PDB file of C-alpha atoms in Angstrom:
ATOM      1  CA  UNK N 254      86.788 166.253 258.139  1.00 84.00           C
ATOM      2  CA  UNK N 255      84.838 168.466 260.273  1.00 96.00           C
ATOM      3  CA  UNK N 256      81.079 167.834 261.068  1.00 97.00           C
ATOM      4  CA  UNK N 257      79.478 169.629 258.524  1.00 96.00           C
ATOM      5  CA  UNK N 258      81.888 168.271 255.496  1.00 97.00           C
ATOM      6  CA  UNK N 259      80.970 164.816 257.174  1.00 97.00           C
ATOM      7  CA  UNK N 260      77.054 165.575 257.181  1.00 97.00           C
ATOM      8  CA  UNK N 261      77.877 166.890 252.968  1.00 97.00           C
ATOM      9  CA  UNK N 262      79.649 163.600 252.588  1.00 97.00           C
ATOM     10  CA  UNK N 263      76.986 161.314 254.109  1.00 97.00           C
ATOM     11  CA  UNK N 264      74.160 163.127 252.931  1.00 97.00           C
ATOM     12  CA  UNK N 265      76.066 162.982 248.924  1.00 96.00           C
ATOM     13  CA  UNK N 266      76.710 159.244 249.243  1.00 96.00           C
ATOM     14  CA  UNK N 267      73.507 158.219 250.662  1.00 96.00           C
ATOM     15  CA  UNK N 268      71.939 160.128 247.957  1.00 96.00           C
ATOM     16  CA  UNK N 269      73.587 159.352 244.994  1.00 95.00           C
ATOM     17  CA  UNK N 270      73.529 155.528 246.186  1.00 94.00           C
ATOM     18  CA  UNK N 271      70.186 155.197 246.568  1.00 94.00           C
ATOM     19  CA  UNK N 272      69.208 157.283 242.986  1.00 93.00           C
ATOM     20  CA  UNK N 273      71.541 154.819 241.311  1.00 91.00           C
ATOM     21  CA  UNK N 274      69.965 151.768 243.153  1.00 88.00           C
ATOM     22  CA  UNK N 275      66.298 153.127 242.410  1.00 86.00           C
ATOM     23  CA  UNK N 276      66.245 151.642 239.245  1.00 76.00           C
ATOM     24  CA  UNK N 277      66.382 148.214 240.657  1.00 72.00           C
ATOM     25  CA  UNK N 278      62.744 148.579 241.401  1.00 68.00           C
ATOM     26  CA  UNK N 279      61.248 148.142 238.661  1.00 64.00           C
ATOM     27  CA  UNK N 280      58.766 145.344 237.924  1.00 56.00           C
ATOM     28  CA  UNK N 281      60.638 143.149 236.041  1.00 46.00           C
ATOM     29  CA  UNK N 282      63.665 142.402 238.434  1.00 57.00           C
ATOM     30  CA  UNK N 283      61.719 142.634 240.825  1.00 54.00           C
ATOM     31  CA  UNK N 284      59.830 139.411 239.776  1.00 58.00           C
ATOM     32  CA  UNK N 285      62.550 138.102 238.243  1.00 55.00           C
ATOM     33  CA  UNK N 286      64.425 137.925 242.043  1.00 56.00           C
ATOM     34  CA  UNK N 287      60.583 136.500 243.541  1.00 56.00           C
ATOM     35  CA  UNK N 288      61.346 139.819 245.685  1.00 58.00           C
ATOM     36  CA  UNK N 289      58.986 142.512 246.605  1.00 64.00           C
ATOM     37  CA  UNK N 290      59.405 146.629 246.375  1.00 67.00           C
ATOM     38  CA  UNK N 291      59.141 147.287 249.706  1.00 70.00           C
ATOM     39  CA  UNK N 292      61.643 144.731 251.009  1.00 73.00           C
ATOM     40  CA  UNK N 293      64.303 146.009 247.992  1.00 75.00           C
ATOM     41  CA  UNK N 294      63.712 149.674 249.366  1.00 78.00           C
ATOM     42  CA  UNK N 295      64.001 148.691 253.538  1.00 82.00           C
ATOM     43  CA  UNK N 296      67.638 146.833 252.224  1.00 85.00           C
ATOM     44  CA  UNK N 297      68.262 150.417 250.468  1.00 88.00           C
ATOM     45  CA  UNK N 298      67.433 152.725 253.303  1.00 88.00           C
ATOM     46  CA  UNK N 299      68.967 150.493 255.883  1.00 88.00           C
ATOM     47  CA  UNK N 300      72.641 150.022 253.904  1.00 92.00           C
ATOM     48  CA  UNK N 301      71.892 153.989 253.999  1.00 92.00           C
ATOM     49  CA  UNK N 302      71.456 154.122 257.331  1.00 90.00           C
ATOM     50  CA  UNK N 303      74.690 151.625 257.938  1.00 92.00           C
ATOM     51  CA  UNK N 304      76.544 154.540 256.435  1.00 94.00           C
ATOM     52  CA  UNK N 305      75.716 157.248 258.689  1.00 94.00           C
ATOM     53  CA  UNK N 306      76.332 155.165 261.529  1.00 91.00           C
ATOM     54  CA  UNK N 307      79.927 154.499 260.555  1.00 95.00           C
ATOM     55  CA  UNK N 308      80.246 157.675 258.960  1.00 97.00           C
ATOM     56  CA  UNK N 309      79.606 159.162 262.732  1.00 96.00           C
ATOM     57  CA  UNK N 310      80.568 156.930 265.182  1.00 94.00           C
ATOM     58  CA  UNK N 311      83.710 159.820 266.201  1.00 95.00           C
ATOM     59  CA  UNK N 312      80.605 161.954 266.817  1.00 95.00           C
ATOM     60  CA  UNK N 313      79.108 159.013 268.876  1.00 91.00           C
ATOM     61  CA  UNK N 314      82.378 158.302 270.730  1.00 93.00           C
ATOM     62  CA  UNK N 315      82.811 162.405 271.307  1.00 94.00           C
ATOM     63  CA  UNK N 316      79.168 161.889 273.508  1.00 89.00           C
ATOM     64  CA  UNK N 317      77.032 162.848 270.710  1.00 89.00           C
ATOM     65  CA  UNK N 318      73.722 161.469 269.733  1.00 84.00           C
ATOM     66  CA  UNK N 319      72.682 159.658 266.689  1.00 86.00           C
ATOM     67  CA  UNK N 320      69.469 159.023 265.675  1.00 82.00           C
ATOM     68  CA  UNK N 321      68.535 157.511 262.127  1.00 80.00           C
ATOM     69  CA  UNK N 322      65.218 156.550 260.980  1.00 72.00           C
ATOM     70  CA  UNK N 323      66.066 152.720 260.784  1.00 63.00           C
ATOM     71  CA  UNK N 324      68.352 152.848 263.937  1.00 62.00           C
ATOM     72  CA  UNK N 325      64.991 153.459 266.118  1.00 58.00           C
ATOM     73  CA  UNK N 326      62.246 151.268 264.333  1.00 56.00           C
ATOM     74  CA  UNK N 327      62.275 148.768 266.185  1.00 51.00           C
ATOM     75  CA  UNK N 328      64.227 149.175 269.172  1.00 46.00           C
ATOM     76  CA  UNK N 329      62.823 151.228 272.661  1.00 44.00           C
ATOM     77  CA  UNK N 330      63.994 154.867 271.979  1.00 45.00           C
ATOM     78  CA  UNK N 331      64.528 157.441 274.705  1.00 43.00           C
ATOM     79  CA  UNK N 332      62.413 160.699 275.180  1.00 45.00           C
ATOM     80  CA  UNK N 333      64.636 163.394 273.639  1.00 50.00           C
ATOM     81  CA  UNK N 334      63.886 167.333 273.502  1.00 49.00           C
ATOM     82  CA  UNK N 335      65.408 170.331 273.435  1.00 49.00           C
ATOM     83  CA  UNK N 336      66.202 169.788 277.055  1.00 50.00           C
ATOM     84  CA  UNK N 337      68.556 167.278 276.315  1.00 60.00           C
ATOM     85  CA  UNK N 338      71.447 170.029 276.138  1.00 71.00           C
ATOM     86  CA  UNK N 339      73.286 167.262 273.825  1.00 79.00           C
ATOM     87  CA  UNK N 340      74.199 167.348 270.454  1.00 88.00           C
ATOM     88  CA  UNK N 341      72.369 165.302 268.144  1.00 86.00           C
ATOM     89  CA  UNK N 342      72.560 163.987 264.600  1.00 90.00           C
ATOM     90  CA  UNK N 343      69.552 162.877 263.280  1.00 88.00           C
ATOM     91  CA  UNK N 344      69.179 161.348 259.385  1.00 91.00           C
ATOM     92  CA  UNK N 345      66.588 160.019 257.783  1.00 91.00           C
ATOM     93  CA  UNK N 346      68.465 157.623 254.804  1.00 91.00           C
ATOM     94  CA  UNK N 347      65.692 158.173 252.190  1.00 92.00           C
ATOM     95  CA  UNK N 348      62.585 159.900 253.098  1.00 91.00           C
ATOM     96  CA  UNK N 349      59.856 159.615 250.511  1.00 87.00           C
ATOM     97  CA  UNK N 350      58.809 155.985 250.738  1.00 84.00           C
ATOM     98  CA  UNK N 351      55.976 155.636 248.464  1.00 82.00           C
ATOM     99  CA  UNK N 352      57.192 158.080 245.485  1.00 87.00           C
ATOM    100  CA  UNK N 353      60.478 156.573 245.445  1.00 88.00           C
ATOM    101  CA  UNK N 354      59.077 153.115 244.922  1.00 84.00           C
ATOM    102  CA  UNK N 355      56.831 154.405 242.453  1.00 84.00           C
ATOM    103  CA  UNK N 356      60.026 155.728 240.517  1.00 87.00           C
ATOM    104  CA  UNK N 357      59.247 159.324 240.988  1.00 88.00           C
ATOM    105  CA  UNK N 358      61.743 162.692 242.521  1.00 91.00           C
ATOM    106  CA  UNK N 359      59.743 163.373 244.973  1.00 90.00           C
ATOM    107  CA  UNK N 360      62.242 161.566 247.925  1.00 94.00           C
ATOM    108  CA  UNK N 361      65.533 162.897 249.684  1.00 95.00           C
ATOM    109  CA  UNK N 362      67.673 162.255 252.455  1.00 96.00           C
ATOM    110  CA  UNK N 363      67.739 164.286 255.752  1.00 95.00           C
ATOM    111  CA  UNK N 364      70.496 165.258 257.748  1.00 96.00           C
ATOM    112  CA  UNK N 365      70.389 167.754 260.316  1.00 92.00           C
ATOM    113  CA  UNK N 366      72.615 168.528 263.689  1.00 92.00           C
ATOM    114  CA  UNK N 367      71.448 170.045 266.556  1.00 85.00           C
ATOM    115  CA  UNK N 368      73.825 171.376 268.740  1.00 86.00           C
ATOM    116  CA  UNK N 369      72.938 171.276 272.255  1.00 81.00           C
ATOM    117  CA  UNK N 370      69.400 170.663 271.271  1.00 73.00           C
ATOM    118  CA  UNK N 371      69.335 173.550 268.867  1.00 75.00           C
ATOM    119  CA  UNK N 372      68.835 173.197 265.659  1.00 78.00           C
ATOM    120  CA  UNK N 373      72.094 174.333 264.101  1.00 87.00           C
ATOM    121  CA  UNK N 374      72.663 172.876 260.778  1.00 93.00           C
ATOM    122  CA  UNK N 375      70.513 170.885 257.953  1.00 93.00           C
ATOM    123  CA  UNK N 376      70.806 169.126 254.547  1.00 95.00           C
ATOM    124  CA  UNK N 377      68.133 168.013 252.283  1.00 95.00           C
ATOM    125  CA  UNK N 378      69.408 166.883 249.032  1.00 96.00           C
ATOM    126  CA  UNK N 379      66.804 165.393 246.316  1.00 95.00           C
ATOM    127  CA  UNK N 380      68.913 163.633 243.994  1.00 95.00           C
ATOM    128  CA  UNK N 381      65.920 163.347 241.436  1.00 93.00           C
ATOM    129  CA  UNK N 382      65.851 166.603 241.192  1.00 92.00           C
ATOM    130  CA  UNK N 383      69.203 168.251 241.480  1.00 92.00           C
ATOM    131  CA  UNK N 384      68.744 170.146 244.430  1.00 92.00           C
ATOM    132  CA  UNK N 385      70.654 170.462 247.854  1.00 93.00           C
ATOM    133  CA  UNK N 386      69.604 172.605 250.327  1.00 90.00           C
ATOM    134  CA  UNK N 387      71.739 173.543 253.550  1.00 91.00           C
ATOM    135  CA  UNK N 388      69.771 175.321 256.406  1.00 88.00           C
ATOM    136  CA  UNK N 389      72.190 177.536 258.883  1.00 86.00           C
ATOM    137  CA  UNK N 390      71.165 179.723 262.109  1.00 80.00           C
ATOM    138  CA  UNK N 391      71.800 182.553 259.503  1.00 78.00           C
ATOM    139  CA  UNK N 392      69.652 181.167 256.603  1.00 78.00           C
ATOM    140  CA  UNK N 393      69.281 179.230 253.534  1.00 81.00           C
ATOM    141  CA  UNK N 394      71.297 178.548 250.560  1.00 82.00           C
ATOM    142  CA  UNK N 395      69.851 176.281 247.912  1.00 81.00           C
ATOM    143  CA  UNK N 396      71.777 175.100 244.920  1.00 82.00           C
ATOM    144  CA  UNK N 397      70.095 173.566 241.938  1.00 80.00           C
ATOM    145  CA  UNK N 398      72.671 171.645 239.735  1.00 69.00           C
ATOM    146  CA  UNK N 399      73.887 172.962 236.831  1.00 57.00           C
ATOM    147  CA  UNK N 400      73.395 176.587 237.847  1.00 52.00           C
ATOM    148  CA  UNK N 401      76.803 178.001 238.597  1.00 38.00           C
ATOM    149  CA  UNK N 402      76.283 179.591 241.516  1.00 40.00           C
ATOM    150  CA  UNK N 403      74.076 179.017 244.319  1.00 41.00           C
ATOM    151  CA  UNK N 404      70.784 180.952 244.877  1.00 42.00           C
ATOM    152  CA  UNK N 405      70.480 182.077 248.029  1.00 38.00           C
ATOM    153  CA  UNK N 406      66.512 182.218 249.367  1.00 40.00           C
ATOM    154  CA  UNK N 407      64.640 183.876 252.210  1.00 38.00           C
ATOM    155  CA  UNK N 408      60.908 183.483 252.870  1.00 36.00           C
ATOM    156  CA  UNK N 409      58.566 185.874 251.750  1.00 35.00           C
ATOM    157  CA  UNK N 410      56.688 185.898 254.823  1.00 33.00           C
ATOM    158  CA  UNK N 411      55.531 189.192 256.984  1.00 29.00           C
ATOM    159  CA  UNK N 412      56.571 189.907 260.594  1.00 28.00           C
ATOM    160  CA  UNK N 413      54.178 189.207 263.449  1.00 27.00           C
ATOM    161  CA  UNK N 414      52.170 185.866 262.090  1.00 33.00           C
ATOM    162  CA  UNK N 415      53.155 184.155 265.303  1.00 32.00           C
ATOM    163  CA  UNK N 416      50.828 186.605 267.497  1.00 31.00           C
ATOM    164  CA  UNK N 417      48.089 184.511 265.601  1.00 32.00           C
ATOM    165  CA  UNK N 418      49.102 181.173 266.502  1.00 32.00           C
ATOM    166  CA  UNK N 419      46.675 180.657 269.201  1.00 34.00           C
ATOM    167  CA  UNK N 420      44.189 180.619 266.567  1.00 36.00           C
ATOM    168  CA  UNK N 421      41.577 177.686 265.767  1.00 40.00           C
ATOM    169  CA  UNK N 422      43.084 175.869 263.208  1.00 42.00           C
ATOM    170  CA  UNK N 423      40.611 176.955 260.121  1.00 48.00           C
ATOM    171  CA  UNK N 424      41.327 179.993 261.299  1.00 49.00           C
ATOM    172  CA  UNK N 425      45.067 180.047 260.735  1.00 47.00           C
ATOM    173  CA  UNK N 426      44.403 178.641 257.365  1.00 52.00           C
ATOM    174  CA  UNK N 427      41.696 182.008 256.535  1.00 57.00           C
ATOM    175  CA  UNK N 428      44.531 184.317 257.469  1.00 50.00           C
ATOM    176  CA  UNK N 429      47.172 182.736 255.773  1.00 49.00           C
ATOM    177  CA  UNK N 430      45.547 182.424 252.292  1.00 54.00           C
ATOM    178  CA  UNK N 431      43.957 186.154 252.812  1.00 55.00           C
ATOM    179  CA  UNK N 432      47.807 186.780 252.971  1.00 49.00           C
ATOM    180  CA  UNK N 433      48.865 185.054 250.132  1.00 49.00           C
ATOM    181  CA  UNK N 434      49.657 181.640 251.540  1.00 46.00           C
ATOM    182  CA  UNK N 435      48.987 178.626 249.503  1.00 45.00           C
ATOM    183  CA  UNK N 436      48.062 175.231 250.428  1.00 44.00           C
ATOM    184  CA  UNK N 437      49.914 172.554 249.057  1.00 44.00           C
ATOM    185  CA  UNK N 438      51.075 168.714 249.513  1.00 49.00           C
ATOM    186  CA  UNK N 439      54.516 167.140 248.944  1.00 55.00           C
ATOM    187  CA  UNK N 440      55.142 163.305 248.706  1.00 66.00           C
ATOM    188  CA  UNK N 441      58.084 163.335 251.083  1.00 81.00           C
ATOM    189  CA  UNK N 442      59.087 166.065 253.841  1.00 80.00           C
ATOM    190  CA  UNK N 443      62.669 166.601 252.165  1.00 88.00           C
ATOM    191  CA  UNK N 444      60.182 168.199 249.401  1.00 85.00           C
ATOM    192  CA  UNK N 445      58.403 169.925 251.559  1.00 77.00           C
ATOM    193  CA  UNK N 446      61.403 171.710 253.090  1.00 80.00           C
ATOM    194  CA  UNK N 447      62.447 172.823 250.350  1.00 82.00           C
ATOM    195  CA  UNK N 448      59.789 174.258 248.572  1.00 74.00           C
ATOM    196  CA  UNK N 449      58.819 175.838 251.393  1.00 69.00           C
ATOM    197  CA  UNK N 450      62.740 177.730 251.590  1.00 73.00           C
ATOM    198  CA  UNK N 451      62.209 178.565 248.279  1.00 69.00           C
ATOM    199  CA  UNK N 452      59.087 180.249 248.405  1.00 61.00           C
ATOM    200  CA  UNK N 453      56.956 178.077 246.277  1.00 61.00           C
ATOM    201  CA  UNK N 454      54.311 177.336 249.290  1.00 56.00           C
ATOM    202  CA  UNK N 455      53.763 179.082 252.420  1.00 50.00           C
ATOM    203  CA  UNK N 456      50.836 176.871 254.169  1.00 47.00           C
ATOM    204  CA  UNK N 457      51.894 173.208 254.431  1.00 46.00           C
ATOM    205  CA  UNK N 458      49.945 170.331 256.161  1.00 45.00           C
ATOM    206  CA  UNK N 459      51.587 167.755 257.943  1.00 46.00           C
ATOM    207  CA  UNK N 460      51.058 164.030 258.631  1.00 44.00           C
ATOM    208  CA  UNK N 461      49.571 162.811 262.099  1.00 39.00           C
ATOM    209  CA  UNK N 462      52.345 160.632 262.656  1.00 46.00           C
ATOM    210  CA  UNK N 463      56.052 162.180 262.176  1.00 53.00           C
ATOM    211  CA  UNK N 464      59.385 161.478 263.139  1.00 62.00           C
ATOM    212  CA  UNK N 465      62.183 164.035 264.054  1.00 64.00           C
ATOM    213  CA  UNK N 466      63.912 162.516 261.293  1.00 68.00           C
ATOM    214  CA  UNK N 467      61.532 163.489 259.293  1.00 70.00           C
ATOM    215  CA  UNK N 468      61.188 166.623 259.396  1.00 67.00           C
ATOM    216  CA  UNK N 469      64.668 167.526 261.492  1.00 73.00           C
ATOM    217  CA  UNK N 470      65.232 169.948 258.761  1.00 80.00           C
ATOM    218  CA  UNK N 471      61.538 171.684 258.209  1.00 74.00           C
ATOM    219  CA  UNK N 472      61.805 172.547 262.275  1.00 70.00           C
ATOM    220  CA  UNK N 473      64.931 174.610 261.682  1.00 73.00           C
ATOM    221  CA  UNK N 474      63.341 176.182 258.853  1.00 72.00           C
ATOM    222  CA  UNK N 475      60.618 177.508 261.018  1.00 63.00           C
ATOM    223  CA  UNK N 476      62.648 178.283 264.074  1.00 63.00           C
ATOM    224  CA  UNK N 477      65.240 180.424 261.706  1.00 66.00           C
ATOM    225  CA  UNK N 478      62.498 182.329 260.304  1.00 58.00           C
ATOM    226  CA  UNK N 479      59.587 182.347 263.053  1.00 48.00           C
ATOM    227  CA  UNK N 480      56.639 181.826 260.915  1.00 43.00           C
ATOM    228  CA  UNK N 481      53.392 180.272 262.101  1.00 38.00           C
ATOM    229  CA  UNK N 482      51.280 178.607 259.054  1.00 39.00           C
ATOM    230  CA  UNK N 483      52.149 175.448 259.113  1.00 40.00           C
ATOM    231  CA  UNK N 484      50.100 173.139 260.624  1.00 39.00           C
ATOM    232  CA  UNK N 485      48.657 169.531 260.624  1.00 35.00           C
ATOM    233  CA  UNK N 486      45.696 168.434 258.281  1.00 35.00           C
ATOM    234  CA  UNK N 487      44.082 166.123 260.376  1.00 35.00           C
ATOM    235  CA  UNK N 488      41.351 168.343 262.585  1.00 34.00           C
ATOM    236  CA  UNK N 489      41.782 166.389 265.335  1.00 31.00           C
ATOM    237  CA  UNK N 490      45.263 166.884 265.140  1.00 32.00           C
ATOM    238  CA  UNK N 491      45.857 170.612 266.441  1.00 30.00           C
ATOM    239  CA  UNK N 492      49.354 170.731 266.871  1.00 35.00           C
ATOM    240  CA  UNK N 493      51.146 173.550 265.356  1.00 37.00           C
ATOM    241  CA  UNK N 494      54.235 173.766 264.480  1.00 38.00           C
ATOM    242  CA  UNK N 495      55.929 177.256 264.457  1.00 35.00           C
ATOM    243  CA  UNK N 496      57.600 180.080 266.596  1.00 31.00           C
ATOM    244  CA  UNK N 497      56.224 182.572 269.334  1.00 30.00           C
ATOM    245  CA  UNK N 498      53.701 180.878 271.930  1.00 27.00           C
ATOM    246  CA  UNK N 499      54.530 177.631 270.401  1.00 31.00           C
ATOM    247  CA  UNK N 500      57.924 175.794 270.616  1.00 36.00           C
ATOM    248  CA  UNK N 501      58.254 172.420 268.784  1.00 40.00           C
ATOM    249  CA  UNK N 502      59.692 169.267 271.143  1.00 41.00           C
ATOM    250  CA  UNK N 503      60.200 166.105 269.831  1.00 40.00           C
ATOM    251  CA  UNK N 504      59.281 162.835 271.671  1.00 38.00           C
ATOM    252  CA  UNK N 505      60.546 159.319 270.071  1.00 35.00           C
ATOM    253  CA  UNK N 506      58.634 157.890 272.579  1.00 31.00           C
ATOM    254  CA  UNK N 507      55.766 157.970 270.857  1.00 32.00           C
ATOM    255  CA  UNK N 508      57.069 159.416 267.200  1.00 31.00           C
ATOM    256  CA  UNK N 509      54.881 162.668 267.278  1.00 31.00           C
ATOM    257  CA  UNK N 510      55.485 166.203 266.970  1.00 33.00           C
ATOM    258  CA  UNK N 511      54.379 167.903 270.149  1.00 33.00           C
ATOM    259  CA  UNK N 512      54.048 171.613 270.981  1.00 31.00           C
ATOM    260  CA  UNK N 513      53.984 173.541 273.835  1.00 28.00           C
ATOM    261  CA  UNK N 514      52.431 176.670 274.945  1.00 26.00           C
ATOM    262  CA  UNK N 515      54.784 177.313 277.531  1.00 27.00           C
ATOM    263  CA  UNK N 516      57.583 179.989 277.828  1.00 24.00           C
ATOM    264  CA  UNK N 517      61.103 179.588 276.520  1.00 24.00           C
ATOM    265  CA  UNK N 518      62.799 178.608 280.175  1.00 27.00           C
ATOM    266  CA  UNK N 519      59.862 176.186 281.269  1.00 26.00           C
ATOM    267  CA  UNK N 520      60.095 174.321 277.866  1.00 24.00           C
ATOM    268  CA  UNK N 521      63.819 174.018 278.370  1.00 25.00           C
ATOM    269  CA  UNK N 522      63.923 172.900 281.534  1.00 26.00           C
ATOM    270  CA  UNK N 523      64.275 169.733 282.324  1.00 23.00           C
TER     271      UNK N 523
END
């Protein structure tokens, strides 16, 4: 299989295994087994995990990069950016912790490729809810099952928001609901993704702490379509993440979303 049949393949196993293993939380086996949620969902995300590594260890052995979510917990991780010039898988096995214990859609798996640092392709699938996503460098087709042909989505954003990125933060948020933004809050990132590709918000807030695999797919969205209201809820938090004066980087290091206001080249470099 080529890569991106291998990231569909993953991305539908991983999925589909952890919907059908979901059940398995509930109260009663979990007392039943003396167990707890939390340690039933880490042996969940982390047989997840398992998968993608063996699923792309000939992407590995090519000189590729992997990087999943439970691969990196708790092991040193390298500072990777854009820089890099390497191509990079990174997959987050289920993302949506908290509403996928509490037996609720609102969780996904992440799988997005960067080539050469670039974002370049991306899969959210929310099993809950029927819906997979794929992000390309051309745009967005989202299919919800049981429709018989995909929908194809663009963002109904206007031209020229980035100019206004090196606004305060409040102020971002003024413009964007004066343009017909909305504010709203997802459960998991693989949520967010996608109802921001489909239209349903515009102005999302993001967590202090993130993880590229996190939100691997979210940061093509915005580089594909070069809007600017998106940004983090926590005031003391102004980091934006969008397009023009601002160009995402990701540092493991230290798990958080950094921007820069340098140019293009100086970002790049290494």
């Amino acid at each position: 299989m080529n890569l991106p049949d291998i990231m569909r393949t993953f991305t539908r196993e991983a999925g589909d295994y952890a919907a059908k293993k979901q059940s398995s939380l509930i109260k009663a086996d979990i007392q039943s087994k003396g167990g707890d949620p939390n340690n039933l969902f880490t042996n969940i995300d982390t047989e997840n995990n398992d998968l993608a590594v063996r699923m792309f260890s000939p992407f590995v052995a090519q000189g590729g990069i992997f990087i999943g979510e439970e691969s990196v917990k708790d092991a040193p991780t390298p500072k990777i950016t854009f820089s890099s010039g390497r191509d990079i898988i990174v997959v987050d096995p289920i993302d949506g912790t908290a509403p996928y214990i509490r037996q609720e859609a609102s969780w996904g798996v992440i799988c997005t490729y960067l080539k050469a640092g670039v974002p370049n392709f991306s899969i959210i699938y929310l099993p809950a809810q029927g819906k997979w996503l794929e992000i390309t460098p051309t745009g967005t087709t989202l299919r919800i099952y049981g429709d018989a042909v995909p929908t194809l989505s663009s963002l109904p954003y206007g031209a020229g928001t980035a100019a206004n990125m090196s606004k305060s933060i409040p102020d971002l948020r003024t413009l964007a609901e004066a343009n017909g933004f909305t504010q709203a809050y997802a459960p998991s990132a693989a949520e967010m993704t996608v109802n921001l590709a489909t239209g349903d918000i515009g102005l999302i807030g993001l967590p202090a702490k993130v993880g590229l695999w996190d939100i691997g797919a979210l940061m093509q969205l915005v580089s594909l379509y070069g809007y600017s209201a998106v940004f983090e809820k926590t005031p003391r938090q102004q980091r934006v993440l969008g397009a023009g004066m601002f160009k995402p980087t990701w540092d493991l290091a230290d798990n958080l979303l950094v921007t820069s206001r340098q140019s293009h080249k100086s970002l790049y470099a290494a």
